[in-house]
Short mmCIF file of C-alpha atoms and ligand atoms in Angstrom, two decimals:
data_model
loop_
_atom_site.label_atom_id
_atom_site.label_comp_id
_atom_site.label_asym_id
_atom_site.label_seq_id
_atom_site.Cartn_x
_atom_site.Cartn_y
_atom_site.Cartn_z
CA MET A 1 24.46 23.74 13.88
CA ILE A 2 21.52 22.17 15.65
CA THR A 3 22.37 20.06 18.59
CA PHE A 4 20.15 17.42 20.06
CA ASP A 5 20.23 14.03 21.73
CA LEU A 6 19.62 11.06 19.43
CA ASN A 7 19.06 7.82 21.20
CA GLY A 8 21.05 8.79 24.03
CA ALA A 9 24.06 10.47 22.22
CA GLN A 10 24.48 14.16 21.42
CA VAL A 11 24.61 14.83 17.71
CA GLN A 12 24.86 17.94 15.60
CA VAL A 13 23.46 18.71 12.13
CA PRO A 14 23.43 21.84 9.94
CA ASP A 15 20.51 23.99 10.79
CA GLU A 16 19.58 24.11 7.09
CA SER A 17 19.06 20.36 7.18
CA GLY A 18 15.27 20.75 6.46
CA SER A 19 13.00 18.43 8.48
CA LEU A 20 13.98 16.11 11.30
CA LEU A 21 13.44 13.29 8.88
CA ASP A 22 15.81 14.82 6.29
CA ALA A 23 18.40 15.22 9.07
CA LEU A 24 17.89 11.71 10.34
CA ARG A 25 18.27 10.08 6.91
CA ASP A 26 20.64 12.34 5.02
CA HIS A 27 23.01 13.67 7.84
CA LEU A 28 22.81 11.01 10.59
CA GLY A 29 22.31 7.74 8.50
CA VAL A 30 19.33 6.69 10.49
CA VAL A 31 17.11 5.18 7.84
CA SER A 32 14.66 3.25 10.04
CA ALA A 33 12.49 6.27 9.77
CA LYS A 34 10.90 6.01 6.21
CA ASP A 35 9.80 8.64 3.81
CA GLY A 36 6.36 7.66 2.32
CA CYS A 37 4.87 11.09 1.63
CA ALA A 38 7.20 13.79 2.97
CA PRO A 39 6.38 16.54 3.61
CA GLN A 40 2.63 15.76 3.59
CA GLY A 41 2.82 14.32 7.03
CA GLN A 42 -0.02 11.82 6.27
CA CYS A 43 1.37 8.27 6.16
CA GLY A 44 3.16 8.07 9.51
CA CYS A 45 6.05 6.06 8.08
CA CYS A 46 8.52 8.66 9.48
CA THR A 47 7.25 8.52 13.08
CA VAL A 48 9.82 9.03 15.79
CA TRP A 49 9.69 10.35 19.43
CA VAL A 50 10.55 13.82 20.33
CA ASP A 51 10.85 14.18 24.10
CA ASP A 52 9.21 10.64 24.28
CA GLU A 53 6.19 11.83 22.29
CA PRO A 54 5.44 10.43 18.77
CA ARG A 55 6.01 12.96 16.04
CA VAL A 56 5.79 12.79 12.25
CA SER A 57 9.30 13.73 11.49
CA CYS A 58 8.87 14.95 7.93
CA VAL A 59 6.86 17.91 9.16
CA THR A 60 9.08 18.66 12.27
CA PRO A 61 11.45 21.42 11.28
CA ILE A 62 14.97 20.47 12.50
CA LYS A 63 15.20 23.73 14.30
CA ARG A 64 12.27 22.51 16.56
CA VAL A 65 14.31 19.74 18.03
CA SER A 66 17.24 21.83 19.10
CA GLY A 67 18.31 20.85 22.68
CA ARG A 68 15.60 17.99 22.71
CA SER A 69 15.67 14.34 22.84
CA VAL A 70 14.88 12.31 19.65
CA THR A 71 14.30 8.56 19.85
CA THR A 72 14.10 6.26 16.76
CA LEU A 73 13.50 2.53 16.42
CA GLU A 74 17.19 2.04 17.24
CA GLY A 75 16.85 3.61 20.48
CA LEU A 76 13.96 1.36 21.89
CA GLY A 77 16.45 -1.03 23.52
CA PRO A 78 14.93 -4.39 24.46
CA ALA A 79 11.46 -3.36 23.35
CA LEU A 80 12.40 -3.63 19.64
CA PRO A 81 13.19 -7.32 19.69
CA GLU A 82 9.83 -7.80 21.55
CA TRP A 83 7.86 -5.93 18.94
CA ALA A 84 9.75 -7.66 16.13
CA ALA A 85 8.87 -11.06 17.61
CA ALA A 86 5.25 -10.06 17.99
CA PHE A 87 4.93 -8.67 14.43
CA VAL A 88 6.57 -11.81 12.92
CA ALA A 89 4.51 -14.07 15.05
CA CYS A 90 1.11 -12.34 13.98
CA GLY A 91 2.14 -11.63 10.39
CA ALA A 92 1.75 -7.95 11.09
CA THR A 93 4.30 -6.76 8.42
CA GLN A 94 4.69 -7.58 4.80
CA CYS A 95 6.74 -5.04 2.83
CA GLY A 96 7.72 -3.54 6.09
CA PHE A 97 7.74 0.04 4.94
CA CYS A 98 5.26 1.34 7.34
CA THR A 99 6.25 -0.92 10.26
CA PRO A 100 9.08 1.17 12.04
CA GLY A 101 6.73 4.12 12.38
CA ILE A 102 3.70 1.93 13.57
CA VAL A 103 6.05 0.24 16.27
CA MET A 104 7.20 3.79 17.50
CA ARG A 105 3.51 4.57 17.81
CA LEU A 106 2.55 1.42 19.55
CA GLU A 107 5.42 1.37 21.99
CA ALA A 108 4.38 4.93 23.03
CA LEU A 109 0.98 3.72 23.72
CA ARG A 110 2.45 0.83 25.74
CA ARG A 111 4.57 3.13 27.89
CA ARG A 112 1.39 5.11 28.73
CA GLY A 113 -0.51 2.03 29.65
CA THR A 114 -3.14 2.55 26.76
CA LEU A 115 -1.97 -0.17 24.31
CA LEU A 116 -5.16 -2.21 24.94
CA ASP A 117 -7.44 0.84 24.90
CA PRO A 118 -9.39 0.66 21.66
CA ASP A 119 -9.98 4.39 21.41
CA ALA A 120 -6.27 5.19 22.11
CA ALA A 121 -5.14 2.75 19.64
CA ASP A 122 -7.67 3.91 16.94
CA ARG A 123 -6.54 7.50 17.57
CA GLY A 124 -2.79 6.61 17.49
CA LEU A 125 -3.01 4.42 14.38
CA ALA A 126 -5.09 7.05 12.66
CA ALA A 127 -1.89 8.84 12.02
CA HIS A 128 -0.60 5.88 10.02
CA LEU A 129 -1.31 4.03 6.76
CA CYS A 130 -0.50 0.41 6.11
CA ARG A 131 -1.39 -0.73 2.65
CA CYS A 132 -0.40 -4.37 2.93
CA THR A 133 -1.73 -5.91 6.01
CA GLY A 134 -5.20 -4.79 6.42
CA TRP A 135 -4.49 -3.64 10.08
CA GLN A 136 -5.98 -6.69 11.91
CA THR A 137 -2.63 -8.56 12.45
CA ILE A 138 -1.14 -5.30 13.74
CA GLY A 139 -3.81 -5.22 16.36
CA GLU A 140 -3.00 -8.84 17.21
CA ALA A 141 0.66 -8.04 17.55
CA ALA A 142 -0.16 -5.18 19.97
CA ALA A 143 -2.43 -7.54 21.97
CA CYS A 144 0.40 -9.95 22.20
CA ILE A 145 2.74 -7.13 23.66
CA ALA A 146 0.05 -5.90 26.05
CA THR A 147 -0.62 -9.19 27.47
CA GLY A 148 2.88 -10.66 27.22
CA THR A 149 1.56 -13.55 25.09
CA THR A 150 3.74 -13.39 21.97
CA PRO A 151 3.89 -17.14 20.72
CA SER A 152 7.31 -18.48 19.83
CA LEU A 153 8.13 -19.36 16.24
CA GLY A 154 7.70 -22.96 17.19
CA ASP A 155 8.13 -25.17 14.07
CA ARG A 156 7.58 -22.23 11.76
CA ASP A 157 10.23 -22.06 8.92
CA LEU A 158 10.78 -18.42 7.98
CA ASN A 159 12.29 -19.61 4.73
CA GLN A 160 9.00 -21.35 3.76
CA ALA A 161 7.19 -18.20 5.02
CA ALA A 162 9.33 -16.10 2.62
CA ILE A 163 8.49 -18.44 -0.21
CA ARG A 164 4.71 -17.93 0.50
CA ALA A 165 5.27 -14.14 0.84
CA THR A 166 7.18 -14.10 -2.47
CA ILE A 167 4.27 -15.97 -4.21
CA GLU A 168 1.67 -13.64 -2.84
CA GLY A 169 3.77 -10.38 -3.37
CA GLY A 170 5.15 -11.28 -6.72
CA VAL A 171 8.64 -10.25 -5.96
CA PRO A 172 11.24 -11.78 -3.60
CA GLN A 173 10.08 -11.09 -0.08
CA VAL A 174 11.88 -11.47 3.33
CA VAL A 175 10.08 -12.58 6.40
CA GLY A 176 11.72 -11.99 9.79
CA GLU A 177 12.55 -9.53 12.50
CA GLN A 178 14.82 -7.51 10.27
CA VAL A 179 11.65 -6.39 8.39
CA VAL A 180 10.06 -5.05 11.53
CA ALA A 181 13.42 -3.15 12.22
CA GLY A 182 13.08 -1.59 8.67
CA PHE A 183 16.32 -3.13 7.38
CA VAL A 184 15.20 -5.08 4.18
CA GLY A 185 17.24 -3.01 1.62
CA PHE A 186 14.69 -0.47 0.59
CA ALA A 187 16.14 1.18 -2.53
CA ASP A 188 16.24 4.70 -0.96
CA ASP A 189 18.00 3.23 2.16
CA GLN A 190 20.84 2.09 0.07
CA VAL A 191 23.48 4.73 -0.67
CA PRO A 192 26.49 3.87 -2.69
CA ASP A 193 29.64 4.34 -0.53
CA PHE A 194 27.51 4.97 2.46
CA GLY A 195 29.48 6.14 5.34
CA SER A 196 28.78 7.66 8.84
CA SER A 197 27.28 10.71 7.32
CA ARG A 198 25.35 10.87 4.06
CA SER A 199 26.26 14.48 3.55
CA THR A 200 30.04 13.47 3.31
CA VAL A 201 29.64 11.04 0.55
CA SER A 202 29.55 12.18 -3.13
CA THR A 203 26.08 10.77 -3.84
CA LEU A 204 23.68 13.11 -5.36
CA VAL A 205 19.95 12.90 -4.91
CA ALA A 206 17.86 13.10 -8.16
CA MET A 207 14.29 14.29 -8.19
CA LEU A 208 11.92 15.47 -10.88
CA ASP A 209 11.04 19.24 -11.29
CA ALA A 210 7.77 20.59 -12.44
CA ASP A 211 8.82 20.10 -16.13
CA GLY A 212 9.68 16.45 -15.51
CA GLN A 213 13.42 17.03 -15.70
CA TRP A 214 15.79 15.31 -13.24
CA ARG A 215 17.56 17.75 -11.04
CA THR A 216 20.18 16.95 -8.47
CA ALA A 217 21.65 18.11 -5.23
CA PRO A 218 23.52 16.41 -2.28
CA THR A 219 20.58 15.93 0.03
CA VAL A 220 16.84 15.47 -0.29
CA ALA A 221 16.17 18.82 1.43
CA GLU A 222 18.51 20.64 -1.08
CA THR A 223 16.99 18.82 -4.04
CA ARG A 224 13.60 19.82 -2.99
CA VAL A 225 14.69 23.47 -3.15
CA VAL A 226 16.44 22.96 -6.58
CA ILE A 227 13.25 21.53 -7.95
CA GLY A 228 10.91 24.07 -6.41
CA ALA A 229 8.89 21.27 -4.93
CA VAL A 230 5.24 22.27 -4.41
CA GLN A 231 3.34 20.02 -1.99
CA GLY A 232 0.37 18.21 -3.60
CA ARG A 233 -3.08 18.77 -2.54
CA ARG A 234 -6.42 17.02 -2.68
CA THR A 235 -9.60 18.15 -4.21
CA THR A 236 -13.16 18.12 -2.97
CA VAL A 237 -14.52 17.24 -6.38
CA ALA A 238 -16.25 13.82 -6.25
CA VAL A 239 -14.57 10.79 -7.90
CA THR A 240 -16.29 9.97 -11.17
CA PRO A 241 -15.94 6.88 -13.40
CA PRO A 242 -14.49 8.07 -16.67
CA LEU A 243 -16.47 5.50 -18.84
CA ALA A 244 -20.15 4.98 -19.34
CA LEU A 245 -22.03 2.13 -21.04
CA PRO A 246 -24.14 2.48 -24.12
CA ASP A 247 -27.88 2.01 -23.61
CA GLY A 248 -28.91 -1.73 -23.36
CA ASP A 249 -30.92 -4.28 -21.69
CA TRP A 250 -28.45 -4.67 -18.90
CA ALA A 251 -29.24 -6.90 -15.91
CA VAL A 252 -26.03 -5.85 -14.19
CA THR A 253 -23.76 -2.74 -14.71
CA LEU A 254 -20.44 -1.63 -13.03
CA ALA A 255 -18.39 1.47 -13.74
CA THR A 256 -15.10 1.65 -11.88
CA SER A 257 -12.77 4.72 -11.44
CA TRP A 258 -9.12 5.57 -11.47
CA VAL A 259 -7.56 3.91 -8.39
CA GLU A 260 -4.25 4.59 -6.85
CA PRO A 261 -2.28 1.36 -5.97
CA GLY A 262 -1.32 3.25 -2.85
CA TYR A 263 2.13 1.36 -2.15
CA LEU A 264 3.74 3.33 0.62
CA GLU A 265 7.37 3.11 -0.58
CA PRO A 266 7.77 5.58 -3.36
CA ASP A 267 9.74 4.39 -6.39
CA SER A 268 13.43 4.92 -5.97
CA SER A 269 16.69 3.51 -7.24
CA THR A 270 20.39 3.92 -6.62
CA ALA A 271 23.16 3.56 -9.16
CA GLN A 272 26.87 3.73 -9.31
CA PRO A 273 28.47 5.31 -12.50
CA SER A 274 28.98 1.79 -13.61
CA GLY A 275 27.16 -1.27 -12.67
CA PRO A 276 23.40 -2.13 -12.44
CA PRO A 277 20.98 0.19 -10.63
CA SER A 278 19.20 -1.13 -7.53
CA SER A 279 15.62 -2.42 -7.75
CA PRO A 280 12.61 -0.45 -6.50
CA VAL A 281 11.08 -3.60 -5.32
CA ASN A 282 13.17 -4.87 -2.62
CA ASN A 283 10.63 -6.28 -0.30
CA GLY A 284 7.33 -5.14 -1.62
CA GLY A 285 5.66 -5.79 -5.01
CA ALA A 286 3.59 -2.57 -4.90
CA PHE A 287 0.68 -4.84 -6.18
CA GLY A 288 2.36 -5.04 -9.48
CA ALA A 289 2.63 -1.16 -9.94
CA LYS A 290 6.50 -1.03 -9.90
CA SER A 291 6.95 -3.82 -12.49
CA ASN A 292 7.99 -1.25 -15.14
CA SER A 293 9.21 1.49 -12.90
CA PRO A 294 11.29 3.98 -14.74
CA LEU A 295 13.57 4.76 -11.68
CA PRO A 296 16.35 2.27 -12.34
CA ALA A 297 16.95 3.42 -15.77
CA ALA A 298 16.85 7.10 -14.63
CA ALA A 299 19.40 6.34 -11.90
CA ALA A 300 21.76 4.49 -14.26
CA ARG A 301 21.60 7.16 -16.85
CA LEU A 302 22.22 9.98 -14.39
CA ALA A 303 24.95 8.20 -12.63
CA ALA A 304 26.71 7.53 -16.03
CA GLU A 305 26.17 11.07 -17.24
CA LEU A 306 27.32 12.75 -14.02
CA SER A 307 30.12 10.17 -12.94
CA VAL A 308 28.70 10.16 -9.32
CA PRO A 309 26.39 7.68 -7.42
CA ILE A 310 22.87 8.70 -7.91
CA ARG A 311 19.88 8.17 -5.48
CA ALA A 312 16.91 8.81 -7.93
CA ARG A 313 13.52 9.18 -6.11
CA TRP A 314 9.92 9.96 -6.78
CA ARG A 315 8.05 12.18 -4.44
CA ARG A 316 4.60 10.95 -3.35
CA GLU A 317 3.17 13.49 -5.80
CA ASP A 318 5.24 11.74 -8.65
CA VAL A 319 3.93 8.36 -7.67
CA VAL A 320 0.37 9.59 -8.02
CA ARG A 321 0.88 11.43 -11.34
CA LEU A 322 3.25 9.08 -13.03
CA GLY A 323 2.67 5.64 -11.53
CA PRO A 324 0.24 3.19 -13.19
CA LYS A 325 -3.25 2.82 -12.12
CA ARG A 326 -5.88 0.12 -12.47
CA PRO A 327 -7.66 0.49 -15.82
CA PRO A 328 -11.11 2.03 -15.19
CA MET A 329 -13.98 -0.01 -16.76
CA ALA A 330 -17.68 0.06 -17.60
CA ILE A 331 -19.21 -3.36 -17.79
CA GLY A 332 -22.84 -4.27 -18.72
CA LEU A 333 -24.10 -7.77 -18.58
CA ARG A 334 -27.39 -9.06 -19.96
CA ALA A 335 -29.45 -11.85 -18.17
CA ASP A 336 -27.77 -14.28 -20.56
CA GLY A 337 -24.30 -13.29 -19.57
CA THR A 338 -23.49 -11.55 -22.83
CA GLY A 339 -22.53 -7.88 -22.67
CA VAL A 340 -20.01 -5.08 -23.21
CA ILE A 341 -16.86 -4.09 -21.53
CA ARG A 342 -15.54 -0.48 -22.08
CA VAL A 343 -12.04 -0.17 -20.77
CA VAL A 344 -9.48 2.73 -20.73
CA ARG A 345 -7.03 1.91 -23.40
CA THR A 346 -4.21 -0.10 -21.67
CA ALA A 347 -1.58 -2.38 -23.24
CA GLY A 348 -2.55 -6.04 -22.89
CA ILE A 349 -5.94 -5.52 -21.32
CA ALA A 350 -7.84 -6.61 -24.35
CA ASP A 351 -6.16 -9.97 -24.37
CA ILE A 352 -6.88 -10.51 -20.73
CA LEU A 353 -10.39 -9.71 -21.01
CA ALA A 354 -10.92 -11.75 -24.22
CA ALA A 355 -9.24 -14.75 -22.54
CA SER A 356 -11.67 -14.44 -19.63
CA ALA A 357 -14.80 -13.45 -21.35
CA PRO A 358 -14.86 -14.39 -25.08
CA GLU A 359 -18.57 -13.82 -25.06
CA LEU A 360 -18.39 -10.13 -24.35
CA VAL A 361 -17.67 -7.19 -26.70
CA ILE A 362 -14.57 -5.36 -25.65
CA GLU A 363 -14.19 -1.75 -26.54
CA GLU A 364 -10.94 0.18 -25.61
CA VAL A 365 -11.46 3.90 -25.27
CA GLU A 366 -8.86 6.53 -25.30
CA VAL A 367 -9.40 8.70 -22.11
CA PRO A 368 -6.94 11.31 -20.90
CA GLY A 369 -5.64 10.39 -17.58
CA PRO A 370 -2.71 8.80 -15.62
CA PRO A 371 -1.01 5.68 -17.13
CA THR A 372 -2.78 2.47 -16.59
CA SER A 373 -1.39 -1.06 -16.52
CA VAL A 374 -2.42 -4.60 -16.57
CA ALA A 375 0.19 -5.53 -13.99
CA ILE A 376 -1.88 -4.17 -11.11
CA ARG A 377 -3.39 -6.73 -8.91
CA ALA A 378 -5.89 -8.91 -10.81
CA ALA A 379 -6.63 -6.18 -13.30
CA GLY A 380 -9.39 -7.16 -15.65
CA TRP A 381 -10.35 -10.66 -14.44
CA ALA A 382 -11.32 -9.46 -10.92
CA GLU A 383 -13.86 -6.96 -12.43
CA LEU A 384 -15.24 -9.79 -14.61
CA ALA A 385 -15.49 -12.08 -11.57
CA VAL A 386 -17.32 -9.29 -9.69
CA VAL A 387 -19.95 -8.58 -12.32
CA ARG A 388 -20.53 -12.28 -12.96
CA ALA A 389 -21.11 -12.88 -9.29
CA GLY A 390 -23.53 -9.88 -9.39
CA LEU A 391 -25.42 -11.40 -12.33
CA ALA A 392 -25.69 -14.58 -10.51
CA ALA A 393 -27.02 -12.88 -7.49
CA THR A 394 -29.82 -11.27 -9.42
CA THR A 395 -31.37 -14.64 -9.86
CA THR A 396 -30.34 -16.28 -6.75
CA GLY A 397 -29.08 -14.80 -3.48
CA SER A 398 -26.15 -12.40 -3.21
CA GLY A 399 -23.40 -14.77 -4.25
CA ASN A 400 -22.81 -17.35 -6.92
CA ASP A 401 -23.48 -20.49 -4.88
CA SER A 402 -27.11 -20.75 -6.10
CA SER A 403 -28.26 -19.90 -2.57
CA THR A 404 -30.96 -17.34 -1.80
CA ASP A 405 -29.31 -16.26 1.30
CA PRO A 406 -28.68 -12.40 0.92
CA ASP A 407 -25.20 -12.81 2.02
CA SER A 408 -24.24 -16.19 0.53
CA CYS A 409 -20.75 -16.94 -0.54
CA VAL A 410 -19.02 -15.69 -3.72
CA THR A 411 -16.44 -18.02 -4.91
CA VAL A 412 -13.65 -16.91 -7.49
CA THR A 413 -10.90 -18.78 -9.09
CA ASP A 414 -8.08 -16.69 -10.44
CA PRO A 415 -6.46 -17.48 -13.81
CA CYS A 416 -3.47 -19.15 -12.02
CA GLY A 417 -5.70 -21.49 -10.09
CA GLY A 418 -5.89 -19.91 -6.74
CA ARG A 419 -9.43 -20.03 -5.32
CA ALA A 420 -11.30 -18.06 -2.66
CA SER A 421 -14.73 -17.61 -1.29
CA ALA A 422 -16.07 -14.63 0.68
CA ARG A 423 -19.15 -13.45 2.32
CA VAL A 424 -20.27 -10.68 4.64
CA ASP A 425 -21.84 -11.72 7.84
CA SER A 426 -23.98 -8.97 9.54
CA SER A 427 -25.78 -11.25 11.79
CA SER A 428 -24.15 -9.86 14.92
CA GLY A 429 -24.75 -6.26 13.99
CA SER A 430 -21.16 -5.34 13.13
CA PRO A 431 -20.28 -6.68 9.69
CA VAL A 432 -17.58 -9.42 9.52
CA ILE A 433 -15.82 -10.52 6.29
CA HIS A 434 -15.35 -14.30 6.14
CA VAL A 435 -12.89 -15.65 3.59
CA GLU A 436 -11.78 -19.20 2.65
CA VAL A 437 -8.89 -19.85 0.44
CA TRP A 438 -7.29 -22.61 -1.40
CA ALA A 439 -3.80 -21.98 -2.58
CA GLY A 440 -2.05 -25.32 -2.82
CA GLN A 441 0.43 -26.07 -0.09
CA VAL A 442 0.16 -23.54 2.65
CA LEU A 443 4.01 -23.23 3.53
CA ASP A 444 3.25 -20.83 6.32
CA HIS A 445 -0.12 -20.20 7.73
CA VAL A 446 0.70 -16.89 9.37
CA VAL A 447 1.95 -15.35 6.18
CA LEU A 448 -0.81 -16.58 3.91
CA ARG A 449 -3.47 -15.33 6.44
CA SER A 450 -1.80 -11.98 6.62
CA TYR A 451 -1.85 -11.52 2.75
CA CYS A 452 -5.53 -12.66 2.52
CA ILE A 453 -6.47 -10.15 5.21
CA GLY A 454 -4.55 -7.45 3.36
CA ALA A 455 -6.21 -8.39 0.07
CA ALA A 456 -9.71 -8.23 1.68
CA HIS A 457 -8.84 -4.86 3.24
CA GLN A 458 -7.76 -3.60 -0.21
CA ALA A 459 -10.81 -5.02 -1.91
CA LEU A 460 -13.19 -3.47 0.55
CA GLY A 461 -11.54 -0.01 0.00
CA TRP A 462 -11.65 -0.57 -3.82
CA VAL A 463 -15.42 -1.08 -3.65
CA THR A 464 -16.43 1.52 -1.01
CA SER A 465 -13.94 4.43 -0.81
CA GLU A 466 -10.91 4.46 -3.14
CA GLY A 467 -10.67 6.52 -6.16
CA LEU A 468 -8.72 9.23 -7.80
CA CYS A 469 -10.29 12.58 -9.01
CA VAL A 470 -9.00 13.17 -12.60
CA ASP A 471 -10.32 16.13 -14.60
CA ASP A 472 -11.40 16.16 -18.20
CA ASP A 473 -7.85 16.99 -19.28
CA GLY A 474 -6.52 13.93 -17.48
CA THR A 475 -4.93 15.90 -14.69
CA VAL A 476 -4.87 14.11 -11.46
CA LEU A 477 -6.29 16.39 -8.82
CA ASP A 478 -5.86 14.11 -5.67
CA LEU A 479 -2.10 14.15 -4.88
CA THR A 480 -1.95 13.40 -1.12
CA ILE A 481 -1.66 9.85 0.07
CA ARG A 482 -4.80 10.46 2.44
CA SER A 483 -7.03 11.56 -0.59
CA HIS A 484 -7.10 8.13 -2.12
CA GLY A 485 -9.56 6.51 0.20
CA ILE A 486 -7.30 3.74 1.72
CA LEU A 487 -9.23 2.46 4.80
CA LYS A 488 -7.84 3.41 8.19
CA ALA A 489 -7.57 0.72 10.94
CA SER A 490 -10.74 2.04 12.60
CA GLU A 491 -12.70 1.63 9.32
CA THR A 492 -11.70 -2.02 8.88
CA PRO A 493 -14.18 -4.72 9.99
CA GLY A 494 -13.27 -8.02 11.29
CA ILE A 495 -11.80 -10.35 8.77
CA VAL A 496 -11.90 -14.13 9.31
CA VAL A 497 -9.73 -16.30 7.23
CA GLU A 498 -10.06 -20.08 6.88
CA ILE A 499 -7.23 -21.65 4.88
CA HIS A 500 -7.61 -25.04 3.16
CA ALA A 501 -4.38 -26.89 2.81
CA GLU A 502 -4.03 -28.77 -0.57
CA ASP A 503 -1.46 -31.11 -1.93
CA GLY A 504 -0.55 -29.38 -5.13
CA PRO A 505 2.10 -26.76 -5.62
CA SER A 506 1.76 -23.45 -3.76
CA ILE A 507 -0.05 -20.84 -5.91
CA ARG A 508 -1.16 -17.35 -5.19
CA GLY A 509 -4.42 -17.06 -3.17
CA SER A 510 -4.63 -13.42 -2.20
CA ASP A 511 -5.69 -12.20 -5.62
CA ALA A 512 -8.67 -14.62 -5.63
CA VAL A 513 -9.37 -13.29 -2.09
CA PHE A 514 -9.27 -9.72 -3.49
CA ALA A 515 -11.84 -10.53 -6.21
CA ALA A 516 -14.08 -12.56 -4.02
CA VAL A 517 -14.32 -10.06 -1.24
CA ALA A 518 -14.97 -7.20 -3.78
CA ALA A 519 -17.82 -9.26 -5.23
CA ALA A 520 -19.28 -10.16 -1.83
CA VAL A 521 -19.15 -6.59 -0.55
CA TRP A 522 -20.68 -5.14 -3.72
CA ASN A 523 -23.50 -7.83 -3.49
CA HIS A 524 -24.00 -7.00 0.10
CA GLN A 525 -24.38 -3.25 -0.77
CA GLY A 526 -27.05 -4.14 -3.42
CA ARG A 527 -24.74 -3.65 -6.35
CA PRO A 528 -24.48 0.15 -6.73
CA PRO A 529 -23.66 0.95 -10.44
CA SER A 530 -20.33 2.69 -9.74
CA TRP A 531 -17.30 2.53 -7.42
CA PRO A 532 -16.44 3.80 -5.06
CA THR A 533 -19.80 3.32 -3.61
CA GLY A 534 -19.20 5.93 -0.97
CA ARG A 535 -20.84 3.61 1.59
CA SER A 536 -19.04 1.85 4.54
CA LEU A 537 -19.57 -1.78 4.87
CA GLY A 538 -22.25 -1.20 7.62
CA SER A 539 -24.35 1.27 5.51
CA PRO A 540 -27.67 0.16 4.44
CA SER A 541 -28.03 -0.56 0.75
S1 FES B 1 6.68 10.57 5.46
FE1 FES B 1 6.02 11.67 7.09
S2 FES B 1 4.15 11.21 7.29
FE2 FES B 1 4.59 10.29 5.44
S1 FES B 2 3.44 -3.58 5.65
FE1 FES B 2 2.39 -1.74 5.92
S2 FES B 2 2.54 -0.85 4.09
FE2 FES B 2 3.51 -2.67 3.59
#
């Protein structure tokens, strides 16, 4: 047995427990530390302290903590509610999956007195990924803690905030301090008959082997052995859009690549031998990517077949190989607005494109590669909005507002009615993205702003840095969470959001922000013909 101190109490776990993360979650029932990519050690969701130093627990062998002190979120004492209040006040958490690890990192910086040191914060947050928030609000929460200026909730109604979050996220969302603490019912945190120790319950963990067969064992560490898990790697091969346009008198062209949705909570579901399986979307919509997740059906089938509770889970590598991607496209527009769209064959995409652009010829092309889905955020119509804004900019400025200003606004309306405009402002030297949004009744300013900043961050990454390398046979070569090009905190420019309150019903605004920012950034960079452009926002065109 390995003995160590956990949050002030001595505990013991078997010395074959695997990693510290495995021991915490499967033997000690501490699920505030999350598994976003284990054992890649790249997302930071599993960050805890070992002897008061932040450590990525999924790559910390349990033997290494023998006789040492481990602190998790539960051991932060009065600091936890302080952080929870600051994160809720600033809208610094959405799905919340990354949040416990980030709080552990930031609290360590605070105790060292470096929370307001931008270099220390950048270095610390470089160990983390957050797909939802776009980082800025996390920095604001840290500033609140450092200066003791966390605002009170005032007259905010967190039920209204949750409704706004649900509209933006597309699935029921919780807003509140429990999200910061990591307790919002993530599927892999829920174990049927969960007791004081996961190793004492009869639940089996199910994971896919190399042949795509579900294999089971009592714990994640043991199941990893059973499936012969091989850690995914990244390639150095450049990302290349899979589709090209026919020759034509194109005024504007754009070819997009395979893009990983990049949600941090891998698909998982738990099921009893009878009864419905749990949902893989308990507090995050995964940008639409989990809408047809096969995990609930797999968990239910295995539980019925084996007559035991099942905890079915994808590893990060499974998410990348098997989860749906945004359909790659090649679009060419002539000066009169007519043109061609070639798109990787995807159920439903032709209807979306035809509804948005009846004047364009649509060609679906069979291309070997990962699955694609129209459920991914704004698939199809966002690409059309971008190229149309690009075409408008070839005759006016950089936007579609008829101005000749090189960084004029791009305004986009999504098919559900949400509207946003965006522009890049480089006048002060450091680019800043300005966003305006109209999304009906606001319900909660903090949450809507947070989702708009997150959408802007994701759009910027989509244009400039995100892509999956897929070979000619359709095999995904980039399997690590860091290889997808998601922008780090230090790579994210300032994002200013102006929200316009309207009288009508509340509608989603962040998808329009996503499309508008993508268009504004592309115009700002001089409309390179393929994405990712490989240029940061500050790079000259
Ligand atoms: S789960 Fe440990 S770094 Fe991602
Ligand atoms: S809130 Fe950070 S990944 Fe969702």
